[in-house]
Amino acid sequence: MLHPVLEEAVDTLLTVWRHYDDVTRRRAEHRVRAAARHKLDLERSRVNRLRRGLHPETRELEEVAFSVRCPSLDAPVFIRESDRTGDDYACPCGDVVARPVAVFPPAEMT
């Protein structure tokens, strides 16, 4: 079962994708196509970020630095070292989280 936030993000991605497909089929002007493509890329990135944080694939678990419970998603999330910005990390929900003092291996959070 997918997390409700991830399901909503996938639904939004499909809606944006249909709009982009419609815009390209109509051969709309370049600015309109570029804006639709930009929105599609943003939604695709959001879905991928949420998926990697909530349901990482086996090979992606190797990149996980630590796991933490996200209060806004109300679920454990997997934070990767590549999510680091300075001393803080970017949570899949978009919030900034600090590295916890006690770091548990990802397997203990599932």
PDB file of C-alpha atoms in Angstrom:
ATOM      1  CA  MET A   1       0.000   0.000   0.000  1.00  0.00           C
ATOM      2  CA  LEU A   2       1.347   3.399  -0.942  1.00  0.00           C
ATOM      3  CA  HIS A   3       1.446   6.312   1.445  1.00  0.00           C
ATOM      4  CA  PRO A   4      -1.499   8.693   0.772  1.00  0.00           C
ATOM      5  CA  VAL A   5       0.858  11.598   0.022  1.00  0.00           C
ATOM      6  CA  LEU A   6       2.704   9.478  -2.548  1.00  0.00           C
ATOM      7  CA  GLU A   7      -0.601   8.371  -4.109  1.00  0.00           C
ATOM      8  CA  GLU A   8      -1.685  11.999  -4.386  1.00  0.00           C
ATOM      9  CA  ALA A   9       1.666  12.935  -5.948  1.00  0.00           C
ATOM     10  CA  VAL A  10       1.316  10.141  -8.521  1.00  0.00           C
ATOM     11  CA  ASP A  11      -2.220  11.295  -9.366  1.00  0.00           C
ATOM     12  CA  THR A  12      -0.960  14.856  -9.809  1.00  0.00           C
ATOM     13  CA  LEU A  13       1.903  13.604 -11.984  1.00  0.00           C
ATOM     14  CA  LEU A  14      -0.542  11.747 -14.237  1.00  0.00           C
ATOM     15  CA  THR A  15      -2.728  14.846 -14.557  1.00  0.00           C
ATOM     16  CA  VAL A  16       0.264  17.033 -15.424  1.00  0.00           C
ATOM     17  CA  TRP A  17       1.539  14.393 -17.850  1.00  0.00           C
ATOM     18  CA  ARG A  18      -1.838  14.315 -19.662  1.00  0.00           C
ATOM     19  CA  HIS A  19      -1.781  18.111 -19.889  1.00  0.00           C
ATOM     20  CA  TYR A  20       1.764  18.064 -21.289  1.00  0.00           C
ATOM     21  CA  ASP A  21       0.784  15.388 -23.805  1.00  0.00           C
ATOM     22  CA  ASP A  22      -2.226  17.457 -24.865  1.00  0.00           C
ATOM     23  CA  VAL A  23      -0.094  20.603 -25.243  1.00  0.00           C
ATOM     24  CA  THR A  24       2.483  18.823 -27.402  1.00  0.00           C
ATOM     25  CA  ARG A  25      -0.211  17.215 -29.567  1.00  0.00           C
ATOM     26  CA  ARG A  26      -1.843  20.605 -30.171  1.00  0.00           C
ATOM     27  CA  ARG A  27       1.555  21.953 -31.187  1.00  0.00           C
ATOM     28  CA  ALA A  28       1.124  24.909 -28.864  1.00  0.00           C
ATOM     29  CA  GLU A  29       3.648  27.705 -28.932  1.00  0.00           C
ATOM     30  CA  HIS A  30       7.080  27.050 -27.515  1.00  0.00           C
ATOM     31  CA  ARG A  31       6.556  28.964 -24.242  1.00  0.00           C
ATOM     32  CA  VAL A  32       3.440  26.956 -23.393  1.00  0.00           C
ATOM     33  CA  ARG A  33       5.178  23.656 -24.152  1.00  0.00           C
ATOM     34  CA  ALA A  34       8.226  24.681 -22.108  1.00  0.00           C
ATOM     35  CA  ALA A  35       6.064  25.647 -19.120  1.00  0.00           C
ATOM     36  CA  ALA A  36       4.162  22.362 -19.328  1.00  0.00           C
ATOM     37  CA  ARG A  37       7.424  20.415 -19.570  1.00  0.00           C
ATOM     38  CA  HIS A  38       8.875  22.287 -16.583  1.00  0.00           C
ATOM     39  CA  LYS A  39       5.808  21.481 -14.481  1.00  0.00           C
ATOM     40  CA  LEU A  40       6.031  17.832 -15.581  1.00  0.00           C
ATOM     41  CA  ASP A  41       9.700  17.670 -14.557  1.00  0.00           C
ATOM     42  CA  LEU A  42       8.920  19.192 -11.140  1.00  0.00           C
ATOM     43  CA  GLU A  43       6.135  16.691 -10.476  1.00  0.00           C
ATOM     44  CA  ARG A  44       8.283  13.787 -11.647  1.00  0.00           C
ATOM     45  CA  SER A  45      11.061  14.887  -9.281  1.00  0.00           C
ATOM     46  CA  ARG A  46       8.571  15.174  -6.412  1.00  0.00           C
ATOM     47  CA  VAL A  47       7.233  11.646  -6.993  1.00  0.00           C
ATOM     48  CA  ASN A  48      10.749  10.218  -7.232  1.00  0.00           C
ATOM     49  CA  ARG A  49      11.835  12.022  -4.049  1.00  0.00           C
ATOM     50  CA  LEU A  50       8.817  10.720  -2.129  1.00  0.00           C
ATOM     51  CA  ARG A  51       9.199   7.202  -3.511  1.00  0.00           C
ATOM     52  CA  ARG A  52      12.902   7.030  -2.601  1.00  0.00           C
ATOM     53  CA  GLY A  53      12.155   8.364   0.882  1.00  0.00           C
ATOM     54  CA  LEU A  54       9.169   6.147   1.636  1.00  0.00           C
ATOM     55  CA  HIS A  55       9.659   3.023  -0.495  1.00  0.00           C
ATOM     56  CA  PRO A  56      13.288   2.774  -1.660  1.00  0.00           C
ATOM     57  CA  GLU A  57      14.332  -0.085  -3.893  1.00  0.00           C
ATOM     58  CA  THR A  58      16.865  -2.591  -2.587  1.00  0.00           C
ATOM     59  CA  ARG A  59      19.780  -0.998  -4.441  1.00  0.00           C
ATOM     60  CA  GLU A  60      18.753   2.451  -3.158  1.00  0.00           C
ATOM     61  CA  LEU A  61      18.918   1.272   0.468  1.00  0.00           C
ATOM     62  CA  GLU A  62      22.710   1.263   0.136  1.00  0.00           C
ATOM     63  CA  GLU A  63      22.613   5.064  -0.209  1.00  0.00           C
ATOM     64  CA  VAL A  64      20.559   5.596   2.975  1.00  0.00           C
ATOM     65  CA  ALA A  65      22.416   7.561   5.663  1.00  0.00           C
ATOM     66  CA  PHE A  66      19.741   7.214   8.359  1.00  0.00           C
ATOM     67  CA  SER A  67      16.027   6.837   8.973  1.00  0.00           C
ATOM     68  CA  VAL A  68      13.852   9.285  10.850  1.00  0.00           C
ATOM     69  CA  ARG A  69      10.147   9.632  11.543  1.00  0.00           C
ATOM     70  CA  CYS A  70       8.664  12.508   9.544  1.00  0.00           C
ATOM     71  CA  PRO A  71       5.879  14.247  11.497  1.00  0.00           C
ATOM     72  CA  SER A  72       4.217  15.762   8.417  1.00  0.00           C
ATOM     73  CA  LEU A  73       4.096  12.401   6.585  1.00  0.00           C
ATOM     74  CA  ASP A  74       3.516  10.490   9.849  1.00  0.00           C
ATOM     75  CA  ALA A  75       5.816   7.747   8.600  1.00  0.00           C
ATOM     76  CA  PRO A  76       9.443   6.651   8.793  1.00  0.00           C
ATOM     77  CA  VAL A  77      11.487   8.070   5.927  1.00  0.00           C
ATOM     78  CA  PHE A  78      14.886   7.160   4.546  1.00  0.00           C
ATOM     79  CA  ILE A  79      17.356  10.032   4.264  1.00  0.00           C
ATOM     80  CA  ARG A  80      20.291   9.703   1.869  1.00  0.00           C
ATOM     81  CA  GLU A  81      23.646  11.418   2.075  1.00  0.00           C
ATOM     82  CA  SER A  82      22.832  13.143  -1.243  1.00  0.00           C
ATOM     83  CA  ASP A  83      19.885  14.858   0.521  1.00  0.00           C
ATOM     84  CA  ARG A  84      22.388  16.822   2.610  1.00  0.00           C
ATOM     85  CA  THR A  85      22.481  20.612   2.430  1.00  0.00           C
ATOM     86  CA  GLY A  86      25.133  21.937   4.788  1.00  0.00           C
ATOM     87  CA  ASP A  87      24.556  20.408   8.219  1.00  0.00           C
ATOM     88  CA  ASP A  88      20.902  19.571   7.556  1.00  0.00           C
ATOM     89  CA  TYR A  89      19.130  17.078   5.326  1.00  0.00           C
ATOM     90  CA  ALA A  90      16.134  17.484   3.037  1.00  0.00           C
ATOM     91  CA  CYS A  91      13.204  15.288   4.043  1.00  0.00           C
ATOM     92  CA  PRO A  92      11.149  13.789   1.179  1.00  0.00           C
ATOM     93  CA  CYS A  93       8.210  15.957   2.309  1.00  0.00           C
ATOM     94  CA  GLY A  94      10.288  19.083   1.638  1.00  0.00           C
ATOM     95  CA  ASP A  95      11.083  19.985   5.254  1.00  0.00           C
ATOM     96  CA  VAL A  96      14.618  20.277   6.581  1.00  0.00           C
ATOM     97  CA  VAL A  97      15.689  17.740   9.205  1.00  0.00           C
ATOM     98  CA  ALA A  98      18.812  17.559  11.332  1.00  0.00           C
ATOM     99  CA  ARG A  99      20.723  14.327  11.640  1.00  0.00           C
ATOM    100  CA  PRO A 100      19.504  12.595  14.815  1.00  0.00           C
ATOM    101  CA  VAL A 101      21.942  12.039  17.667  1.00  0.00           C
ATOM    102  CA  ALA A 102      21.258   8.296  17.755  1.00  0.00           C
ATOM    103  CA  VAL A 103      21.418   6.959  14.211  1.00  0.00           C
ATOM    104  CA  PHE A 104      19.673   3.651  13.573  1.00  0.00           C
ATOM    105  CA  PRO A 105      20.349   1.471  10.551  1.00  0.00           C
ATOM    106  CA  PRO A 106      17.484   1.712   8.040  1.00  0.00           C
ATOM    107  CA  ALA A 107      16.385  -1.902   8.632  1.00  0.00           C
ATOM    108  CA  GLU A 108      15.421  -1.122  12.241  1.00  0.00           C
ATOM    109  CA  MET A 109      12.842   1.472  11.162  1.00  0.00           C
ATOM    110  CA  THR A 110      10.864  -0.796   8.834  1.00  0.00           C
TER     111      THR A 110
END
